[in-house]
């Protein structure tokens, strides 16, 4: 029931490396610090996020294959750092989504390879696909596919098995 947005910058007003919480109308509710301790020191901070409301968990993709695991309290609305998942992904976890059937994650950074990894961080599959420049991912549970935000203000559907575009796209 909320929108979670990563934020970096604005160091002059003190909210560098934050995760911002908004209601469904876009009204800002609160901000919470990202984990910037070892091993997540430096870098850009959180890129893309995946939420699982059933477990009150938020996964935040970071540089060097790291994924922050955050938990949120549905009663108080608080968000706290839980742990860092060290994945076998050799790049930034820029676009991130969770296959709600298998429990595996997918990630891609710009035109790099697409990676599938499990809940321990182990890479299950690596798929070469430079055609899609991914900034954000979303899992489509109805079709069992991935939607990727791409350059040119568009979203492109990707087959998670082949990494190829399905041909379905829309402007954003």
PDB file of C-alpha atoms in Angstrom, residues 34-49 58-69 81 83-96 105 107 117 120-121:
ATOM      1  CA  UNK A  34      20.071   3.086   3.543  1.00  0.00           C
ATOM      2  CA  UNK A  35      22.884   0.891   4.820  1.00  0.00           C
ATOM      3  CA  UNK A  36      26.141   2.623   3.901  1.00  0.00           C
ATOM      4  CA  UNK A  37      28.350   0.607   6.250  1.00  0.00           C
ATOM      5  CA  UNK A  38      30.796  -2.032   5.048  1.00  0.00           C
ATOM      6  CA  UNK A  39      30.487  -3.610   2.483  1.00  0.00           C
ATOM      7  CA  UNK A  40      28.155  -0.994   0.976  1.00  0.00           C
ATOM      8  CA  UNK A  41      30.416   2.002   1.636  1.00  0.00           C
ATOM      9  CA  UNK A  42      30.511   4.514  -1.208  1.00  0.00           C
ATOM     10  CA  UNK A  43      28.970   4.045  -4.568  1.00  0.00           C
ATOM     11  CA  UNK A  44      25.598   5.298  -5.619  1.00  0.00           C
ATOM     12  CA  UNK A  45      23.483   3.535  -3.014  1.00  0.00           C
ATOM     13  CA  UNK A  46      20.186   1.794  -3.717  1.00  0.00           C
ATOM     14  CA  UNK A  47      19.192   1.445  -7.363  1.00  0.00           C
ATOM     15  CA  UNK A  48      16.009  -0.585  -7.780  1.00  0.00           C
ATOM     16  CA  UNK A  49      13.898  -2.273  -5.117  1.00  0.00           C
ATOM     17  CA  UNK A  58      12.211  -4.819   0.879  1.00  0.00           C
ATOM     18  CA  UNK A  59      15.273  -5.782  -1.176  1.00  0.00           C
ATOM     19  CA  UNK A  60      17.450  -2.898  -2.407  1.00  0.00           C
ATOM     20  CA  UNK A  61      19.909  -3.467  -5.287  1.00  0.00           C
ATOM     21  CA  UNK A  62      23.355  -1.867  -4.884  1.00  0.00           C
ATOM     22  CA  UNK A  63      26.829  -1.715  -6.416  1.00  0.00           C
ATOM     23  CA  UNK A  64      29.118  -4.753  -6.638  1.00  0.00           C
ATOM     24  CA  UNK A  65      26.292  -7.313  -6.526  1.00  0.00           C
ATOM     25  CA  UNK A  66      25.121  -6.331  -3.049  1.00  0.00           C
ATOM     26  CA  UNK A  67      21.450  -6.353  -2.059  1.00  0.00           C
ATOM     27  CA  UNK A  68      20.287  -4.687   1.156  1.00  0.00           C
ATOM     28  CA  UNK A  69      17.522  -6.564   2.956  1.00  0.00           C
ATOM     29  CA  UNK A  81      18.125  -2.490   7.811  1.00  0.00           C
ATOM     30  CA  UNK A  83      21.250  -7.600   6.412  1.00  0.00           C
ATOM     31  CA  UNK A  84      23.245  -7.455   3.185  1.00  0.00           C
ATOM     32  CA  UNK A  85      22.951 -10.289   0.678  1.00  0.00           C
ATOM     33  CA  UNK A  86      26.251 -10.812  -1.127  1.00  0.00           C
ATOM     34  CA  UNK A  87      25.246 -12.113  -4.547  1.00  0.00           C
ATOM     35  CA  UNK A  88      27.424 -13.710  -7.195  1.00  0.00           C
ATOM     36  CA  UNK A  89      26.369 -10.947  -9.604  1.00  0.00           C
ATOM     37  CA  UNK A  90      29.614  -9.256 -10.739  1.00  0.00           C
ATOM     38  CA  UNK A  91      27.986  -5.910 -11.536  1.00  0.00           C
ATOM     39  CA  UNK A  92      25.582  -3.380 -10.051  1.00  0.00           C
ATOM     40  CA  UNK A  93      22.169  -4.763  -9.133  1.00  0.00           C
ATOM     41  CA  UNK A  94      20.479  -1.916 -11.024  1.00  0.00           C
ATOM     42  CA  UNK A  95      17.174  -3.417 -12.195  1.00  0.00           C
ATOM     43  CA  UNK A  96      15.702  -5.912  -9.717  1.00  0.00           C
ATOM     44  CA  UNK A 105      15.510 -12.695  -8.390  1.00  0.00           C
ATOM     45  CA  UNK A 107      18.780  -8.252 -12.310  1.00  0.00           C
ATOM     46  CA  UNK A 117      19.967 -15.497  -8.487  1.00  0.00           C
ATOM     47  CA  UNK A 120      21.151 -16.975  -0.883  1.00  0.00           C
ATOM     48  CA  UNK A 121      22.678 -14.773  -3.613  1.00  0.00           C
TER      49      UNK A 121
END
